[in-house]
Every structure is written in structure tokens, then in C-alpha cells.
Coordinates of C-alpha atoms in Angstrom, one line a residue:
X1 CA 46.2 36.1 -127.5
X2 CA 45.9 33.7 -130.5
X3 CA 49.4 33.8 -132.5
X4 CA 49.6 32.8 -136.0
X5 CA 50.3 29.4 -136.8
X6 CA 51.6 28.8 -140.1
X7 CA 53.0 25.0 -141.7
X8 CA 54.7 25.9 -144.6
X9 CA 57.4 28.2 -143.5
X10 CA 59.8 26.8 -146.0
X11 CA 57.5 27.3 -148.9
X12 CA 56.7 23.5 -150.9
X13 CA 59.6 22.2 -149.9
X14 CA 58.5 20.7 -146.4
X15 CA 55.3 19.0 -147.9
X16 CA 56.7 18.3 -151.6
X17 CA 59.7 16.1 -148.7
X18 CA 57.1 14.8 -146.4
X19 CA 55.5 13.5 -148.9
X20 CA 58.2 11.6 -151.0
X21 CA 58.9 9.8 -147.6
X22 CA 55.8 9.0 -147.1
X23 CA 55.4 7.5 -150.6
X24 CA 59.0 5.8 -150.2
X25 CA 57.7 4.2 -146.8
X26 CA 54.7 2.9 -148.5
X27 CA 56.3 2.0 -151.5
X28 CA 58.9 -0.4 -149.8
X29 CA 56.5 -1.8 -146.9
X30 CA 54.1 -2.9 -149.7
X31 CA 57.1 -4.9 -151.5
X32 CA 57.9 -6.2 -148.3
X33 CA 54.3 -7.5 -147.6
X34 CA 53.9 -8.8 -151.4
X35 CA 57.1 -10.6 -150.9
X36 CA 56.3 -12.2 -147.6
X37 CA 53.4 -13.8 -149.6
X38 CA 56.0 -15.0 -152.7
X39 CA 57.7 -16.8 -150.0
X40 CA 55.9 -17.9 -146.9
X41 CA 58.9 -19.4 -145.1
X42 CA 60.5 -15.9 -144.6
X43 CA 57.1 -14.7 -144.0
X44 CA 57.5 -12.8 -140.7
X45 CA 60.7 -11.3 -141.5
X46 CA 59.5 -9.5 -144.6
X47 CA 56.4 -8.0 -142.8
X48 CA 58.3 -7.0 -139.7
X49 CA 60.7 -4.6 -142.3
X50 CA 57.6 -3.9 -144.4
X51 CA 56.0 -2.6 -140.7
X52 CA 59.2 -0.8 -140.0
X53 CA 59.5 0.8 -143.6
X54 CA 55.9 2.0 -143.5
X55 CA 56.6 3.5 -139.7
X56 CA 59.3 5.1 -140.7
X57 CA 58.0 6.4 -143.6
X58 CA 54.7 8.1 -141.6
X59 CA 56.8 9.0 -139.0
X60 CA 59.6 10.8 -141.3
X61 CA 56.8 12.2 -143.0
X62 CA 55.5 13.8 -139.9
X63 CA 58.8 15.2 -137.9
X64 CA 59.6 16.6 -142.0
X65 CA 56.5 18.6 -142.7
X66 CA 57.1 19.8 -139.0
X67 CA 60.3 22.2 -139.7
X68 CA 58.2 24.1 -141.6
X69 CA 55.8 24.4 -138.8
X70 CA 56.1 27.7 -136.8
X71 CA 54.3 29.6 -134.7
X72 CA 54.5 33.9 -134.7
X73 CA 55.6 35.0 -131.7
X74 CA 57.1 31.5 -129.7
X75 CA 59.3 29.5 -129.9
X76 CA 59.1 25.6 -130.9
X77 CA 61.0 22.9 -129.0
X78 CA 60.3 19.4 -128.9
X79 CA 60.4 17.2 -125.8
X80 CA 62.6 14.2 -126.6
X81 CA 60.9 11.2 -124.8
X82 CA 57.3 11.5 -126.5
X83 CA 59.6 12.4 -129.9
X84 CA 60.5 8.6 -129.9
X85 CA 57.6 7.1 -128.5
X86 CA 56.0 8.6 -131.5
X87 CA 58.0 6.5 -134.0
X88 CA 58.0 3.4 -131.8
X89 CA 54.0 3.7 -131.5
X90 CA 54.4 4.4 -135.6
X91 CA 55.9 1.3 -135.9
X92 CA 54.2 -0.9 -133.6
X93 CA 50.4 -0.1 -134.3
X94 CA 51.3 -0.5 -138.4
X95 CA 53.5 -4.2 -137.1
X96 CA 50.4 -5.0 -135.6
X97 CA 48.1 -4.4 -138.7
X98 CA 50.2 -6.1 -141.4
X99 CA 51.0 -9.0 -139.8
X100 CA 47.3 -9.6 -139.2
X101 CA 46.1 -9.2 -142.7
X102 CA 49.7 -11.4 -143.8
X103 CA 49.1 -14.3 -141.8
X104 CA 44.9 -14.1 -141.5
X105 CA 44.3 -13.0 -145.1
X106 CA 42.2 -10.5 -146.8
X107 CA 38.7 -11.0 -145.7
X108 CA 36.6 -7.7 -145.1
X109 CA 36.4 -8.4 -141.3
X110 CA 40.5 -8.9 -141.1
X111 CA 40.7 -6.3 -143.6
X112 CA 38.7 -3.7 -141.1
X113 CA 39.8 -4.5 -138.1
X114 CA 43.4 -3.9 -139.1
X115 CA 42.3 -1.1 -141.0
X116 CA 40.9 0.5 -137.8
X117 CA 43.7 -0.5 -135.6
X118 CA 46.1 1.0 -137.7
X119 CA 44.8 4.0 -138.7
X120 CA 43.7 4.7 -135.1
X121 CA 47.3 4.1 -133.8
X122 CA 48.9 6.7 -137.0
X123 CA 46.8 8.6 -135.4
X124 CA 48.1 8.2 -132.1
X125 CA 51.2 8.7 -133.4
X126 CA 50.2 12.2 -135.0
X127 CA 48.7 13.6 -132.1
X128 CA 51.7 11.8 -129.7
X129 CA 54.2 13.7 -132.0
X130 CA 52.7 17.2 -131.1
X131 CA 52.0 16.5 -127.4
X132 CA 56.1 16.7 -128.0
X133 CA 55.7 20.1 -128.9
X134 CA 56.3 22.8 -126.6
X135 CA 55.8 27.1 -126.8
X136 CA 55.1 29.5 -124.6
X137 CA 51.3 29.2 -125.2
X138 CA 48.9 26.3 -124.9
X139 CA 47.4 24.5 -128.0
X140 CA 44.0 23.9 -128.9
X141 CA 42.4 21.4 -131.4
X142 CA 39.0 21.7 -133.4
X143 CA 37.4 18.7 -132.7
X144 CA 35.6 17.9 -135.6
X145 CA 39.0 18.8 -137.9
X146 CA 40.7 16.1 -135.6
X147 CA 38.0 13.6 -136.2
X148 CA 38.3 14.2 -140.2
X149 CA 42.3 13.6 -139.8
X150 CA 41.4 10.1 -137.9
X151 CA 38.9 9.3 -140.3
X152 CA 41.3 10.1 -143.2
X153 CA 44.1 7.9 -141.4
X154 CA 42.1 4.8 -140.9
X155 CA 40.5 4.9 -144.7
X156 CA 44.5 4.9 -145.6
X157 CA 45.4 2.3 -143.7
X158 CA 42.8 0.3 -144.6
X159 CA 43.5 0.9 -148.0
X160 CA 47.5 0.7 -147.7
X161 CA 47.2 -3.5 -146.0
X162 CA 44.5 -4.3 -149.0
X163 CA 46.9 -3.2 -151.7
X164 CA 49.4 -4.8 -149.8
X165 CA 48.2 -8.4 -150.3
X166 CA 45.7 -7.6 -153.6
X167 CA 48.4 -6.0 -155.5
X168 CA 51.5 -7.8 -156.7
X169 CA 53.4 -6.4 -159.6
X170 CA 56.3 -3.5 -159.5
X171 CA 54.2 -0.5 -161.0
X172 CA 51.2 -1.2 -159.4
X173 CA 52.8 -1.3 -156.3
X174 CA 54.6 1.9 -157.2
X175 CA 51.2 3.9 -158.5
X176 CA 48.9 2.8 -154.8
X177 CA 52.2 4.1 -152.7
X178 CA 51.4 7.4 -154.7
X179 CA 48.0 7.3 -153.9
X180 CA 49.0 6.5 -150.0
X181 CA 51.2 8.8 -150.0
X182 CA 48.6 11.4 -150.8
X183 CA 46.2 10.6 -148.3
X184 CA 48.9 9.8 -145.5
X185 CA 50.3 13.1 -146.0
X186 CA 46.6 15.0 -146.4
X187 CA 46.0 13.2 -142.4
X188 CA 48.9 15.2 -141.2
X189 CA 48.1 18.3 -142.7
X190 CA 44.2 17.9 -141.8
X191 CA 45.6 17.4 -138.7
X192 CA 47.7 20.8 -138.6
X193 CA 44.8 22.9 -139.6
X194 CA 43.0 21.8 -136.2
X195 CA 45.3 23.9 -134.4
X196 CA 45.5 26.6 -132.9
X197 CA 47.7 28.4 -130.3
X198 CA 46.9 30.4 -127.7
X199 CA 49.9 32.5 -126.2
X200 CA 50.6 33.2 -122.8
X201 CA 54.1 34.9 -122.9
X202 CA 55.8 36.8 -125.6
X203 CA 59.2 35.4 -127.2
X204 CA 61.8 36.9 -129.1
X205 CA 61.9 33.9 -131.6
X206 CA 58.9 33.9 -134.1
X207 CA 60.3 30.4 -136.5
X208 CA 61.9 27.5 -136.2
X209 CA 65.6 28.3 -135.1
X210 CA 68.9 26.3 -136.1
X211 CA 68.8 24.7 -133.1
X212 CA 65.9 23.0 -133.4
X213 CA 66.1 22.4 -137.5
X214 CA 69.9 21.0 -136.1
X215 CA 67.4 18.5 -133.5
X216 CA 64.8 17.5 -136.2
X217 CA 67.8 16.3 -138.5
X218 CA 69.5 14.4 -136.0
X219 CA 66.3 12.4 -135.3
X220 CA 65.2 11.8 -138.7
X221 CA 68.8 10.4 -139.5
X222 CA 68.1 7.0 -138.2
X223 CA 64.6 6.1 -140.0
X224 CA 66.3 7.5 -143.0
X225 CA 69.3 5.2 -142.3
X226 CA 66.6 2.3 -142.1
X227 CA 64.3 3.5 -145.2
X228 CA 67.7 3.5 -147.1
X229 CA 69.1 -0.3 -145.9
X230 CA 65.0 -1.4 -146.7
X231 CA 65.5 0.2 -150.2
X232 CA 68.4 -1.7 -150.6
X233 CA 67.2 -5.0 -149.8
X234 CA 64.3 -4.9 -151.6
X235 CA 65.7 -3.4 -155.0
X236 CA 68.4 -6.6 -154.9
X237 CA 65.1 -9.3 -154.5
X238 CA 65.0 -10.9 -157.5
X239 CA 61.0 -11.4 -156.9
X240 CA 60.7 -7.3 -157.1
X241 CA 60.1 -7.6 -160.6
X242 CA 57.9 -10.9 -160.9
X243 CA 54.0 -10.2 -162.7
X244 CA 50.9 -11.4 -161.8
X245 CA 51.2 -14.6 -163.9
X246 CA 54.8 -15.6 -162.2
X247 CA 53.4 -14.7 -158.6
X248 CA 50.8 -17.3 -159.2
X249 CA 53.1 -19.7 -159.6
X250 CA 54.5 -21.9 -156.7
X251 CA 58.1 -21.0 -155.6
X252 CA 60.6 -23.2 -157.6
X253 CA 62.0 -26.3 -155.8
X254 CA 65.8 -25.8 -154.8
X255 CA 68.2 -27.6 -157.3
X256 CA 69.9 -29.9 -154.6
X257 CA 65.9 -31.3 -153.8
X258 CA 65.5 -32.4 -157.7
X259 CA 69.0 -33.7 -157.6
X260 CA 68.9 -35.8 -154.9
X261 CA 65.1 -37.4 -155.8
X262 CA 64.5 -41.3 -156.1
X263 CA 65.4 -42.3 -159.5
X264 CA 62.7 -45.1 -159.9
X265 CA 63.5 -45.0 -164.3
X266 CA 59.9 -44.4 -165.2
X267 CA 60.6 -40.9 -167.0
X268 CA 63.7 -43.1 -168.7
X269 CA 61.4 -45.7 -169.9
X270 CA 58.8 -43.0 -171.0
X271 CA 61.4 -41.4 -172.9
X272 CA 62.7 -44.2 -174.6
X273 CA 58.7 -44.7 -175.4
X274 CA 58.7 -41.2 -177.1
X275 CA 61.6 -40.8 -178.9
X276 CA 61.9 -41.7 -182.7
X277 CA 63.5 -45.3 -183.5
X278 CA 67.6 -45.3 -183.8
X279 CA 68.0 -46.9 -187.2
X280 CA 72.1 -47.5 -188.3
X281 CA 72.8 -47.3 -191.8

């Protein structure tokens, strides 16, 4: 017997939340990634937390528009091993595509292969995520909905790492995390409407109980804890703020390099050149 499967249990407020994490994670990640550019010496640093902040902001997005994921007639448990490979997969595939467009640049080819790696790993982690998921029932997917959600998550990846290094200032950053936030959500949901359960015992429970709202929480406590801590240290970088004209410019040289220069007097002698005669009256 097919059960229903319904995602919005909650009403709007597990999408209208999955998606505000999903725009925060992209938000951040491409501040990171802009900034790694600003200042090439810290280069790797700020795209490792711009691949963590963009992780954790899929995989929060995921795991949130999941409690209101229910299924009539089962109950919903989640197997905690694939729960967390899901975010370290999350993680690592989006690592692996922003660090090749930040130290290979933004040519089409770089731009598609890490396009494709990344969307096809978001994927993996989608699809990893609800392998965790266990009723008394088996799941199906419709195939070609699944390809739609895979397409969808590689066109937003591929469009997340080129606004990453093609767009530099604060609100321009701010509006493309909307937009990614938008299609990354719309993947998972595509995604959701490909299945379908199948049940093969009755249960008592027909929604998500406290116990597992009480295990969703506790796992999405520590990427919030990170999202938070990558919020903060972006929001204190002074280059946050900078424009397009001040990113073009080189990084300033430190005071301690100007004051230790060789003084060979030739800007004394060009200023003594310049300035207007000393006359005493």
C-alpha cells in the first residue's frame, strides 16, 4: 500500500527555515571565496570556511525541510552514521569545487568541471541524507524527477563558484545568495516530490514524533554553531565592505615595510625641487 507522503507538515515554516540557511550558507561562503581573492596569502584558509559555510548551509537546509517531512501511517527515524556522512560528503564535494575555481581561476572549462563535481556530490549528499531514513515501508524514486533535482543542483553550483570569483561587492554578494538560495532549496524539494513510499507494516505513529524533532535539533546544532562563528568572522573583516573599484586595487603594503625602506633622498631632493622658494623678510 502506497502511504501519503507529505513535506510540509509544519505548514511554511520548514521551507521559509531551510531556506534562510541555505541563503546564509551561500551568503558567507561567497564572502569567504571573494575574500580569499582580496588576500592571496590567506588564500586557502578563507575557502576551506567558505567550503565549510556553504556545506553547512546545504546540509542544514536539508535535515530542516526534513522535520516537516512525514509519512501517513510510519514512522520516520534516521540512521545516524549515513546522517553525518551526509554533511561530511556536503562539505567535501563543495571543498573540492571552490578550491578549484580559487586557485585555477574562472575559465569555462574550470568553471564546469567544478560546476559538475559539485552539484553531482549536493546531490550525493541529498540522496545520502535519505538513504538515512528509515519506515516500515520501502521508498521509491521517479527517475526522471531525480534527474531534474541533479540537473538543478549542478546548474546551482555552477552558478554559486562563478559568482563566487565574478562578484565582489556586499549587496551583490547578498542578492546571488538569494538567488542560490532559491535554486538550492527548489533541488531538495524537486528531490522530495520523487518519492514515494510503499508500506509494508502499519504503525501507530503517522508524523514526525518529539523524539525524532529532539534528534534532528541535536544534529543541526553544530553546523549552526559553525554558520554562526563564520558569520562572525566575516562581519568583523574589514574587506566585507570594499567595492569593485577598492577590490581592484593591490592590498596596501604593511606600515613597518614603508618604514623600514632605503632612504636613498631622491623624493627629498624632488621635494625641495617642487616646493615654492623660502624668502625671509
Amino acid at each position: 500500500m502506497n502511504a501519503t507522503v507529505s513535506n510540509f507538515y509544519y505548514g511554511a515554516a520548514t521551507p521559509v527555515a531551510a531556506y534562510l540557511m541555505a541563503c546564509l550558507g551561500a551568503a558567507l561562503g561567497l564572502r569567504c571565496t571573494t575574500r580569499s581573492l582580496r588576500r592571496p596569502k590567506h588564500r586557502a584558509g578563507w575557502l576551506c570556511l567558505g567550503a565549510i559555510s556553504i556545506g553547512c548551509g546545504i546540509w542544514t537546509m536539508h535535515f530542516i525541510a526534513m522535520i516537516g517531512f512525514s509519512v501517513q501511517g510510519a514512522l520516520v527515524t534516521y540512521d545516524l552514521t549515513k546522517t553525518v556522512l551526509s554533511l561530511a560528503v556536503a562539505i567535501g564535494v563543495v571543498a573540492l569545487g571552490v578550491f578549484l575555481v580559487g586557485y585555477r581561476g574562472g575559465s569555462p572549462t574550470t568553471l564546469a568541471t567544478a560546476g559538475a563535481v559539485t552539484g553531482l556530490g549536493v546531490a550525493a549528499m541529498h540522496y545520502l541524507g535519505m538513504a538515512a531514513v528509515h519506515t516500515n515501508g520501502t521508498v521509491h524514486y521517479d527517475i526522471r524527477t531525480v534527474a531534474l533535482s541533479v540537473l538543478i543542483a549542478v546548474v546551482a553550483a555552477t552558478a554559486a563558484l562563478w559568482a563566487a570569483i565574478s562578484i565582489h561587492t556586499l549587496w551583490a554578494s547578498l542578492g546571488a545568495s538569494l538567488v542560490m538560495g532559491v535554486a538550492v532549496t527548489g533541488m531538495h524539494y524537486t528531490g522530495m516530490a520523487a518519492v514515494s513510499v510503499h508500506l509494508t507494516g502499519q504503525s501507530a505513529v503517522s508524523q514526525s514524533s518529539a523524539g525524532l524533532l529532539s534528534f534532528l535539533l541535536a544534529m543541526l546544532a553544530g553546523p549552526l554553531v559553525v554558520l554562526l562563528v563564520a558569520a562572525v568572522i566575516v562581519m568583523f573583516d574589514p574587506d566585507m565592505v570594499l567595492g569593485d573599484d577598492d577590490w581592484r586595487r593591490p592590498a596596501p603594503a604593511p606600515a613597518s615595510a614603508s618604514a623600514h625602506a632605503p632612504h636613498d633622498g631622491t623624493d627629498d631632493a624632488h621635494a625641495q625641487q617642487s616646493s615654492p622658494p623660502y624668502h625671509r623678510w
